[in-house]
Every structure is written in C-alpha cells, then in structure tokens.
XYZ file of N, CA and C in Angstrom:
750
model
N 105.733 101.676 80.104
C 106.977 102.258 80.631
C 107.622 101.263 81.592
N 108.878 100.891 81.333
C 109.573 99.913 82.168
C 109.983 100.539 83.495
N 109.903 99.745 84.549
C 110.191 100.209 85.908
C 111.150 99.238 86.578
N 112.073 99.787 87.361
C 112.990 98.972 88.158
C 112.555 98.987 89.613
N 112.449 97.814 90.206
C 112.208 97.713 91.636
C 113.543 97.717 92.367
N 113.653 98.498 93.432
C 114.892 98.593 94.204
C 114.573 98.378 95.680
N 115.270 97.432 96.297
C 115.030 97.092 97.698
C 116.364 97.017 98.422
N 116.438 97.570 99.640
C 117.595 97.335 100.490
C 117.184 96.329 101.556
N 118.120 95.452 101.933
C 117.741 94.368 102.843
C 118.869 94.024 103.809
N 118.466 93.475 104.948
C 119.381 92.867 105.912
C 118.579 91.883 106.769
N 118.894 90.608 106.621
C 118.204 89.551 107.378
C 116.684 89.660 107.235
N 116.234 89.621 105.982
C 114.808 89.779 105.688
C 114.207 88.518 105.071
N 114.700 87.334 105.486
C 114.239 86.097 104.858
C 112.732 85.883 105.008
N 112.131 86.453 106.040
C 110.697 86.276 106.272
C 109.861 87.014 105.226
N 110.339 88.181 104.763
C 109.515 89.053 103.918
C 110.023 89.222 102.496
N 111.318 88.979 102.250
C 111.915 89.366 100.975
C 111.268 88.687 99.777
N 110.889 87.421 99.924
C 110.272 86.705 98.811
C 108.947 87.321 98.405
N 108.103 87.628 99.399
C 106.807 88.251 99.135
C 106.987 89.629 98.517
N 107.977 90.360 99.006
C 108.233 91.699 98.487
C 108.625 91.647 97.013
N 109.523 90.728 96.665
C 109.989 90.615 95.279
C 108.854 90.159 94.366
N 108.075 89.189 94.814
C 106.927 88.737 94.021
C 105.981 89.899 93.728
N 105.738 90.721 94.741
C 104.840 91.862 94.569
C 105.430 92.890 93.614
N 106.733 93.124 93.708
C 107.381 94.091 92.825
C 107.322 93.660 91.367
N 107.485 92.368 91.119
C 107.476 91.885 89.739
C 106.099 92.023 89.077
N 105.072 92.325 89.857
C 103.752 92.558 89.278
C 103.688 93.898 88.540
N 104.613 94.814 88.884
C 104.619 96.135 88.231
C 105.990 96.492 87.656
N 107.014 95.712 87.969
C 108.392 96.003 87.522
C 108.893 94.912 86.587
N 109.812 95.270 85.703
C 110.383 94.256 84.828
C 111.733 93.761 85.332
N 112.242 94.373 86.413
C 113.444 93.880 87.081
C 113.384 94.301 88.551
N 114.082 93.537 89.401
C 114.178 93.874 90.816
C 115.634 93.787 91.239
N 116.143 94.877 91.805
C 117.517 94.944 92.311
C 117.447 94.956 93.842
N 118.165 94.034 94.469
C 118.233 93.976 95.929
C 119.657 94.326 96.361
N 119.784 95.392 97.151
C 121.081 95.756 97.721
C 121.088 95.219 99.148
N 121.844 94.144 99.351
C 121.816 93.438 100.633
C 123.026 93.776 101.485
N 122.765 94.061 102.766
C 123.823 94.469 103.699
C 124.460 93.273 104.400
N 124.901 92.291 103.599
C 125.620 91.113 104.109
C 124.776 90.337 105.115
N 123.578 89.968 104.703
C 122.657 89.232 105.563
C 123.256 87.908 106.028
N 122.864 87.490 107.238
C 123.354 86.243 107.820
C 122.364 85.101 107.618
N 121.143 85.431 107.157
C 120.123 84.394 106.967
C 119.999 84.053 105.477
N 118.824 83.608 105.046
C 118.635 83.146 103.670
C 118.118 84.250 102.740
N 118.259 85.513 103.136
C 117.737 86.614 102.319
C 118.269 86.576 100.887
N 119.576 86.476 100.736
C 120.189 86.506 99.400
C 119.750 85.304 98.576
N 119.748 84.135 99.187
C 119.338 82.914 98.493
C 117.908 83.024 97.982
N 117.016 83.480 98.824
C 115.607 83.621 98.442
C 115.446 84.670 97.348
N 116.142 85.792 97.482
C 116.043 86.864 96.485
C 116.464 86.370 95.106
N 117.556 85.614 95.050
C 118.024 85.082 93.764
C 117.044 84.061 93.199
N 116.477 83.224 94.073
C 115.490 82.240 93.628
C 114.267 82.912 93.023
N 113.936 84.099 93.535
C 112.775 84.831 93.058
C 113.056 85.634 91.783
N 114.299 85.626 91.333
C 114.637 86.299 90.085
C 115.224 87.688 90.224
N 115.529 88.096 91.446
C 116.115 89.422 91.662
C 117.618 89.388 91.412
N 118.160 90.537 91.054
C 119.611 90.725 90.969
C 120.077 91.226 92.331
N 121.028 90.535 92.955
C 121.460 90.872 94.303
C 122.841 91.514 94.278
N 122.938 92.678 94.902
C 124.195 93.399 95.054
C 124.548 93.390 96.544
N 125.689 92.815 96.890
C 126.112 92.773 98.295
C 126.934 94.017 98.628
N 126.534 94.704 99.690
C 127.212 95.932 100.096
C 127.013 96.128 101.596
N 128.109 96.248 102.349
C 127.976 96.551 103.767
C 127.212 97.854 103.921
N 126.452 97.967 105.006
C 125.498 99.059 105.160
C 126.189 100.417 105.185
N 125.772 101.303 104.286
C 126.339 102.644 104.156
C 125.467 103.704 104.824
N 124.269 103.307 105.232
C 123.267 104.257 105.694
C 122.059 104.151 104.787
N 120.909 104.576 105.272
C 119.655 104.410 104.538
C 119.711 105.033 103.146
N 120.040 106.315 103.081
C 120.105 106.989 101.782
C 121.227 106.478 100.888
N 122.480 106.455 101.383
C 123.593 105.986 100.558
C 123.425 104.550 100.054
N 122.787 103.688 100.864
C 122.578 102.302 100.435
C 121.646 102.249 99.229
N 120.614 103.073 99.244
C 119.696 103.123 98.111
C 120.388 103.736 96.883
N 121.162 104.790 97.106
C 121.891 105.430 96.016
C 122.864 104.450 95.364
N 123.471 103.592 96.188
C 124.410 102.592 95.670
C 123.738 101.666 94.653
N 122.437 101.431 94.833
C 121.742 100.514 93.940
C 121.282 101.120 92.631
N 121.220 102.448 92.554
C 120.664 103.094 91.357
C 121.404 102.766 90.062
N 122.752 102.758 90.044
C 123.439 102.452 88.779
C 123.151 101.049 88.247
N 122.697 100.149 89.110
C 122.380 98.789 88.677
C 120.969 98.689 88.095
N 120.183 99.752 88.212
C 118.818 99.776 87.675
C 118.848 100.267 86.232
N 118.343 99.474 85.316
C 118.429 99.823 83.892
C 117.369 100.837 83.466
N 116.321 101.000 84.264
C 115.232 101.899 83.906
C 115.311 103.211 84.682
N 114.678 104.245 84.149
C 114.690 105.555 84.802
C 113.725 105.615 85.984
N 112.556 104.986 85.837
C 111.573 105.018 86.917
C 111.885 103.929 87.936
N 111.964 104.350 89.212
C 112.386 103.464 90.293
C 111.265 103.341 91.323
N 110.889 102.094 91.627
C 109.968 101.823 92.735
C 110.828 101.279 93.873
N 111.077 102.125 94.862
C 112.053 101.828 95.920
C 111.328 101.514 97.232
N 111.007 100.239 97.427
C 110.317 99.810 98.637
C 111.293 99.210 99.639
N 110.905 99.211 100.916
C 111.614 98.430 101.914
C 111.153 96.980 101.782
N 111.913 96.064 102.370
C 111.616 94.642 102.209
C 110.307 94.230 102.859
N 109.803 95.042 103.786
C 108.542 94.717 104.461
C 107.395 95.606 103.978
N 107.537 96.141 102.758
C 106.511 96.993 102.170
C 105.951 96.380 100.886
N 104.669 96.634 100.636
C 103.988 96.109 99.458
C 103.035 97.178 98.921
N 102.840 97.190 97.609
C 101.876 98.111 97.025
C 100.462 97.655 97.342
N 99.622 98.587 97.780
C 98.203 98.312 97.889
C 97.608 98.313 96.473
N 96.379 97.862 96.342
C 95.761 97.748 95.015
C 95.705 99.091 94.293
N 95.414 100.166 95.049
C 95.297 101.474 94.398
C 96.642 101.974 93.879
N 97.735 101.658 94.595
C 99.067 102.065 94.139
C 99.501 101.257 92.916
N 99.193 99.953 92.918
C 99.524 99.114 91.769
C 98.780 99.589 90.525
N 97.520 99.962 90.701
C 96.730 100.471 89.581
C 97.295 101.797 89.074
N 97.707 102.655 89.988
C 98.298 103.953 89.624
C 99.513 103.754 88.715
N 100.329 102.746 89.030
C 101.544 102.490 88.245
C 101.218 101.764 86.944
N 100.415 100.722 87.017
C 100.124 99.918 85.829
C 99.382 100.715 84.763
N 98.543 101.647 85.185
C 97.814 102.486 84.220
C 98.615 103.715 83.804
N 99.871 103.785 84.282
C 100.818 104.853 83.934
C 100.262 106.246 84.208
N 99.549 106.378 85.317
C 99.018 107.682 85.690
C 100.131 108.649 86.094
N 101.293 108.093 86.439
C 102.427 108.934 86.830
C 103.003 109.715 85.652
N 102.619 109.348 84.438
C 103.101 110.059 83.260
C 102.231 111.275 82.921
N 101.138 111.433 83.659
C 100.248 112.567 83.435
C 100.807 113.796 84.153
N 101.488 114.643 83.448
C 102.145 115.791 84.064
C 103.647 115.644 84.007
N 104.349 116.569 84.670
C 105.806 116.571 84.607
C 106.438 116.296 85.970
N 105.775 115.495 86.790
C 106.292 115.162 88.117
C 107.382 114.095 88.001
N 108.404 114.221 88.861
C 109.495 113.249 88.824
C 109.557 112.386 90.085
N 108.602 112.551 91.008
C 108.552 111.737 92.222
C 107.134 111.767 92.783
N 106.748 110.648 93.388
C 105.394 110.543 93.927
C 105.443 110.039 95.358
N 104.733 110.762 96.206
C 104.638 110.417 97.617
C 103.349 109.636 97.847
N 103.491 108.400 98.334
C 102.341 107.546 98.615
C 102.019 107.579 100.106
N 100.796 107.255 100.448
C 100.407 107.118 101.846
C 100.833 105.737 102.361
N 101.336 105.698 103.587
C 101.789 104.442 104.178
C 100.760 103.962 105.201
N 100.339 102.711 105.056
C 99.540 102.048 106.083
C 100.465 101.173 106.917
N 100.714 101.575 108.162
C 101.596 100.828 109.050
C 100.806 99.791 109.841
N 101.337 98.571 109.912
C 100.668 97.489 110.616
C 101.518 96.978 111.775
N 100.850 96.668 112.883
C 101.456 95.939 113.995
C 100.836 94.555 113.955
N 101.589 93.569 113.460
C 100.968 92.297 113.128
C 99.988 92.538 111.991
N 98.734 92.171 112.195
C 97.702 92.408 111.182
C 96.830 93.614 111.510
N 97.176 94.349 112.572
C 96.373 95.485 113.005
C 96.902 96.780 112.399
N 96.047 97.512 111.708
C 96.417 98.789 111.114
C 96.558 99.847 112.205
N 97.706 100.531 112.223
C 97.916 101.629 113.163
C 97.545 102.925 112.437
N 96.286 103.305 112.557
C 95.806 104.498 111.849
C 95.458 105.600 112.857
N 96.256 105.669 113.922
C 96.017 106.643 114.979
C 97.347 107.171 115.508
N 97.280 108.157 116.407
C 98.465 108.740 117.053
C 99.464 109.300 116.039
N 98.955 109.788 114.904
C 99.823 110.417 113.917
C 100.502 109.465 112.955
N 100.152 108.182 112.996
C 100.807 107.207 112.124
C 100.120 107.055 110.772
N 98.993 107.727 110.574
C 98.337 107.719 109.270
C 97.600 109.050 109.099
N 97.687 109.656 107.906
C 98.497 109.201 106.774
C 99.958 109.606 106.913
N 100.836 108.655 106.695
C 102.279 108.868 106.752
C 102.801 108.829 105.315
N 103.140 109.974 104.760
C 103.549 110.043 103.352
C 105.044 109.776 103.176
N 105.385 108.980 102.182
C 106.782 108.750 101.823
C 106.915 108.647 100.306
N 108.006 109.199 99.774
C 108.293 109.060 98.345
C 108.958 107.710 98.121
N 108.285 106.865 97.408
C 108.821 105.541 97.096
C 108.921 105.296 95.583
N 108.475 106.272 94.777
C 108.454 106.109 93.329
C 108.978 107.382 92.697
N 110.066 107.264 91.926
C 110.690 108.473 91.387
C 111.472 108.163 90.114
N 111.788 109.234 89.386
C 112.593 109.137 88.172
C 114.036 109.504 88.525
N 114.943 108.566 88.349
C 116.326 108.764 88.796
C 117.086 109.801 87.964
N 116.510 110.240 86.832
C 117.171 111.275 86.036
C 117.222 112.602 86.781
N 116.174 112.895 87.534
C 116.104 114.198 88.203
C 115.850 114.099 89.704
N 115.561 112.907 90.222
C 115.311 112.720 91.653
C 116.238 111.628 92.179
N 116.583 111.733 93.453
C 117.511 110.753 94.019
C 117.413 110.752 95.547
N 117.830 109.648 96.207
C 117.803 109.610 97.671
C 118.787 110.608 98.263
N 118.436 111.128 99.439
C 119.366 111.994 100.160
C 120.495 111.145 100.737
N 121.488 111.799 101.323
C 122.616 111.060 101.906
C 122.418 110.805 103.399
N 121.180 110.924 103.881
C 120.885 110.723 105.293
C 121.101 109.260 105.688
N 121.689 109.066 106.862
C 121.933 107.717 107.360
C 120.633 107.035 107.744
N 119.687 107.804 108.293
C 118.409 107.257 108.725
C 117.298 108.176 108.252
N 116.125 107.560 107.937
C 114.957 108.319 107.486
C 115.301 109.246 106.317
N 115.935 108.683 105.302
C 116.286 109.481 104.138
C 115.042 109.968 103.417
N 115.222 111.008 102.633
C 114.161 111.545 101.797
C 114.634 111.542 100.349
N 113.691 111.628 99.450
C 114.029 111.729 98.034
C 114.142 113.209 97.676
N 115.291 113.571 97.122
C 115.511 114.935 96.641
C 114.898 115.016 95.244
N 113.904 115.863 95.097
C 113.117 115.890 93.867
C 112.882 117.322 93.413
N 112.702 117.499 92.121
C 112.411 118.815 91.567
C 110.913 119.098 91.521
N 110.092 118.049 91.405
C 108.653 118.263 91.248
C 107.886 117.057 91.800
N 107.760 117.022 93.119
C 107.077 115.919 93.797
C 105.561 116.123 93.807
N 104.824 115.023 93.797
C 103.373 115.083 93.914
C 102.897 114.050 94.928
N 102.014 114.472 95.836
C 101.381 113.546 96.771
C 100.146 112.948 96.115
N 100.044 111.621 96.193
C 98.873 110.946 95.642
C 98.239 110.078 96.729
N 96.931 109.947 96.673
C 96.191 109.226 97.715
C 96.084 107.744 97.386
N 97.246 107.127 97.156
C 97.316 105.674 97.003
C 98.266 105.159 98.084
N 98.283 103.844 98.302
C 98.861 103.333 99.535
C 99.941 102.262 99.356
N 100.866 102.283 100.306
C 101.830 101.212 100.505
C 101.517 100.553 101.839
N 101.542 99.230 101.870
C 101.291 98.478 103.089
C 102.619 98.143 103.745
N 102.792 98.562 104.989
C 104.054 98.360 105.706
C 103.839 97.423 106.887
N 104.342 96.186 106.745
C 104.238 95.188 107.815
C 105.579 95.110 108.537
N 105.840 96.137 109.343
C 107.173 96.285 109.916
C 107.413 95.579 111.226
N 106.339 95.249 111.961
C 106.539 94.733 113.316
C 105.474 93.697 113.657
N 105.877 92.704 114.439
C 104.945 91.705 114.959
C 104.574 91.988 116.408
N 105.334 92.855 117.080
C 105.087 93.120 118.497
C 105.559 94.522 118.855
N 105.104 95.018 119.995
C 105.575 96.301 120.500
C 107.061 96.250 120.800
N 107.557 95.087 121.219
C 108.997 94.932 121.490
C 109.828 95.254 120.251
N 109.357 94.811 119.089
C 110.086 95.070 117.845
C 110.068 96.550 117.494
N 108.936 97.216 117.720
C 108.872 98.655 117.453
C 109.860 99.391 118.344
N 109.887 99.052 119.633
C 110.786 99.714 120.578
C 112.243 99.483 120.192
N 112.572 98.235 119.828
C 113.950 97.920 119.444
C 114.376 98.693 118.202
N 113.470 98.773 117.208
C 113.794 99.492 115.977
C 113.920 100.995 116.243
N 113.013 101.543 117.046
C 113.077 102.963 117.381
C 114.363 103.280 118.142
N 114.769 102.370 119.010
C 116.006 102.575 119.769
C 117.212 102.585 118.836
N 117.229 101.666 117.879
C 118.315 101.622 116.906
C 118.338 102.896 116.064
N 117.175 103.308 115.579
C 117.092 104.505 114.763
C 117.499 105.755 115.541
N 117.170 105.780 116.839
C 117.506 106.956 117.639
C 119.012 107.172 117.702
N 119.780 106.076 117.767
C 121.240 106.195 117.770
C 121.776 106.723 116.455
N 121.253 106.187 115.355
C 121.674 106.653 114.032
C 121.302 108.118 113.835
N 120.090 108.459 114.262
C 119.608 109.822 114.065
C 120.420 110.806 114.899
N 120.770 110.409 116.126
C 121.566 111.275 116.998
C 122.928 111.570 116.367
N 123.577 110.544 115.821
C 124.873 110.740 115.188
C 124.747 111.630 113.964
N 123.671 111.434 113.209
C 123.440 112.254 112.023
C 123.247 113.713 112.397
N 122.479 113.976 113.436
C 122.264 115.348 113.895
C 123.574 115.984 114.353
N 124.394 115.214 115.054
C 125.687 115.743 115.517
C 126.590 116.085 114.331
N 126.632 115.199 113.348
C 127.462 115.430 112.167
C 126.990 116.645 111.380
N 125.698 116.955 111.489
C 125.136 118.122 110.798
C 125.324 119.408 111.595
N 125.951 119.308 112.786
C 126.237 120.486 113.584
C 125.201 120.825 114.630
N 124.234 119.937 114.836
C 123.185 120.177 115.824
C 123.757 120.055 117.244
N 123.491 121.063 118.097
C 123.927 121.038 119.493
C 122.731 121.418 120.374
N 122.616 120.773 121.529
C 121.451 120.972 122.384
C 121.878 121.131 123.840
N 120.910 121.563 124.685
C 121.159 121.619 126.123
C 120.513 120.418 126.812
N 120.686 120.320 128.122
C 120.248 119.149 128.872
C 118.729 119.017 128.969
N 118.003 120.094 128.693
C 116.547 120.056 128.789
C 115.879 119.513 127.520
N 116.624 119.507 126.421
C 116.052 119.150 125.127
C 115.456 117.734 125.096
N 116.141 116.690 125.605
C 115.547 115.349 125.553
C 114.223 115.252 126.288
N 114.169 115.830 127.496
C 112.941 115.768 128.297
C 111.810 116.529 127.620
N 112.119 117.732 127.147
C 111.103 118.571 126.514
C 110.539 117.906 125.262
N 111.432 117.444 124.383
C 110.968 116.864 123.128
C 110.231 115.544 123.337
N 110.708 114.745 124.293
C 110.013 113.502 124.585
C 108.593 113.752 125.071
N 108.453 114.738 125.949
C 107.134 115.086 126.487
C 106.226 115.635 125.390
N 106.741 116.533 124.573
C 105.948 117.133 123.501
C 105.508 116.070 122.493
N 106.414 115.148 122.140
C 106.084 114.097 121.182
C 104.947 113.216 121.709
N 105.010 112.868 123.001
C 103.949 112.056 123.590
C 102.618 112.798 123.574
N 102.622 114.033 124.043
C 101.382 114.815 124.120
C 100.775 115.034 122.736
N 101.640 115.274 121.759
C 101.168 115.493 120.391
C 100.443 114.251 119.862
N 101.046 113.069 120.068
C 100.449 111.829 119.560
C 99.196 111.443 120.346
N 99.245 111.597 121.671
C 98.160 111.109 122.511
C 96.933 112.018 122.478
N 97.172 113.323 122.468
C 96.056 114.262 122.505
C 95.768 114.879 121.142
N 96.760 115.571 120.566
C 96.531 116.275 119.307
C 96.192 115.317 118.168
N 96.898 114.181 118.110
C 96.652 113.183 117.063
C 95.665 112.105 117.511
N 95.027 112.321 118.659
C 93.894 111.526 119.132
C 94.224 110.061 119.402
N 95.457 109.817 119.890
C 95.786 108.464 120.298
C 94.920 107.982 121.449
N 94.432 108.899 122.262
C 93.615 108.544 123.426
C 92.300 107.875 123.038
N 91.896 108.026 121.778
C 90.653 107.401 121.321
C 90.831 105.915 121.016
N 92.069 105.421 121.119
C 92.355 104.034 120.747
C 92.857 103.206 121.921
N 92.436 103.583 123.114
C 92.694 102.767 124.290
C 94.159 102.520 124.557
N 94.471 101.274 124.980
C 95.832 100.923 125.369
C 96.784 100.985 124.182
N 96.276 100.680 122.976
C 97.131 100.746 121.781
C 97.543 102.194 121.496
N 96.583 103.111 121.621
C 96.903 104.515 121.398
C 97.891 105.035 122.418
N 97.727 104.617 123.687
C 98.662 105.018 124.733
C 100.047 104.444 124.467
N 100.117 103.170 124.094
C 101.408 102.509 123.849
C 102.173 103.174 122.710
N 101.483 103.436 121.593
C 102.143 104.055 120.445
C 102.602 105.469 120.782
N 101.798 106.200 121.538
C 102.169 107.564 121.930
C 103.388 107.557 122.838
N 103.450 106.617 123.766
C 104.618 106.490 124.647
C 105.864 106.140 123.843
N 105.708 105.249 122.872
C 106.853 104.865 122.031
C 107.364 106.060 121.236
N 106.467 106.884 120.723
C 106.895 108.077 119.995
C 107.638 109.046 120.915
N 107.136 109.185 122.138
C 107.839 110.016 123.110
C 109.203 109.439 123.459
N 109.264 108.121 123.587
C 110.527 107.426 123.872
C 111.552 107.675 122.769
N 111.101 107.559 121.513
C 112.012 107.757 120.394
C 112.583 109.174 120.393
N 111.716 110.159 120.586
C 112.175 111.543 120.594
C 113.134 111.800 121.757
N 112.785 111.277 122.928
C 113.663 111.445 124.098
C 115.028 110.808 123.862
N 115.051 109.555 123.399
C 116.309 108.835 123.235
C 117.183 109.458 122.144
N 116.553 109.954 121.106
C 117.312 110.597 120.022
C 118.145 111.759 120.564
N 117.513 112.607 121.369
C 118.230 113.773 121.891
C 119.096 113.433 123.101
N 118.718 112.412 123.863
C 119.570 111.971 124.965
C 120.887 111.416 124.421
N 120.808 110.673 123.329
C 122.012 110.124 122.716
C 122.846 111.221 122.057
N 122.183 112.214 121.481
C 122.902 113.349 120.918
C 123.655 114.088 122.014
N 123.011 114.264 123.155
C 123.649 114.939 124.289
C 124.871 114.158 124.767
N 124.761 112.843 124.774
C 125.882 111.995 125.185
C 127.053 112.111 124.206
N 126.740 112.148 122.915
C 127.791 112.307 121.890
C 128.481 113.668 122.067
N 127.684 114.710 122.305
C 128.238 116.043 122.538
C 129.249 116.046 123.679
N 128.827 115.487 124.819
C 129.674 115.486 126.000
C 130.936 114.658 125.786
N 130.789 113.545 125.084
C 131.945 112.691 124.826
C 132.978 113.402 123.962
N 132.523 114.071 122.928
C 133.448 114.752 122.013
C 134.021 116.025 122.626
N 133.266 116.646 123.525
C 133.776 117.848 124.189
C 134.907 117.510 125.154
N 134.781 116.331 125.806
C 135.804 115.930 126.767
C 137.027 115.337 126.057
C-alpha cells in the first residue's frame, strides 16, 4: 500500500534532511509544506527528493490540510520535521498492520527528548498523537495550535514516534511561550471567556498535577523543571487570553 509522507516546516535545516530520509523508508513520496523558511530548509528538502510547497503559515491544522491535495496516496504519514518513526512504528507500517480492521487513523505513542535524554516523566509519556491516517475519511482539524485529526474510527497502538524537539530548557520555554499566545487567541476566537483567577488556578493545578500526580518529583531537578514549565504554559495561556479579553472589551 503506497503512503505519502507529509511534513510542515519552518527553518528546520538541522532536522529536515534526517526526517525526509526516514520517511522515504516507509513512503513512496514526501510532501513538505514550508512556511517561507529563511534558512536552507527548502534547498535540503529538494535535494533529498521531497516535493516542496511554499505557503505562509496558516496555523498548525490548516497548514497540514493545505498539503493534503498534493499527496497522491490516501494513507498519510504526517510527521513534524523533528519527528522520526521508532523501529516498532516502522514495522507496523511496513507490514501493513494498519489494514487489519476498518480503522482510518492511528494514534502512536510519542517519546519526547530533551537533547538525547528521554522525558518519560511528569506526564510527558505516553503522549499519544495521531500521525497516520487515511485522508478519505480523516483529516486535520482547523486548530491554529495543537491540532487533532478528525477521524471516524481511530485506534491507539503501542508503537512509537521519536520527537527530538529541544536541545535545552530555554528552547522548551520559548516554544511553550509561543504556543501559549496562539492557544490564547484560538480560545478567544472559540468564545472562551475567563476571570482573573483562571491563570493562577490553572498554572498551579498544572504544576501540581505534573510534579505530584504524574510523579515528576521522582526525577529530581529535571522533574521539577518540566513540571514548572507545564505550569508556566498553562498560566501564560490563560494570562494572554485574559489580556485579549480586556483589550477587545475596551
């Protein structure tokens, strides 16, 4: 069964080549939807044999949806540029186990790495995401950030994607801060309204959940750092939403 690899990118020259090489191990084509990168992302992608579509960033979900018509196959493996199939996921696809049954989307487990260190604590594992689906009946949502795949019959499978998203805590904080702004705007556009206590409450709950309930405390300074970052993200998301509310009300 032929499969199309679909990747969205922006300034991913460090990872895009490895990502495309990995995709071609299970896909017969790779489509890269690039958000007008300023580095060598497009050049490297073309050298690796990918088809590159240039499109200013529409949002996480819409950007992926934009790439679907360029994919000639029904089955789509939609990875981020810093994601790779683990051996068990590659085997799942190559042996066509996804054809067993009538499922149109598969949720894989994500292994998140900070540098070369696996973050398997504070609620970061297992982190399930749908990265493999049939575009005939499943498709990305229109969410600007943290989109989901809208599917009729999803199945969770215990195979893995490797996510090498950050080299330092600074990068995690910067990315979470960026996402918090996008998420706040998305919540406002969806009609979400909050009071002044919401940022503090949610930030505190997010930290406590990761540090205690998800046992981040068992991982020393790393567990504390990740739990604080999760609390920071939740706090900033609602603090920014509150700011948008006040700005539009005035």
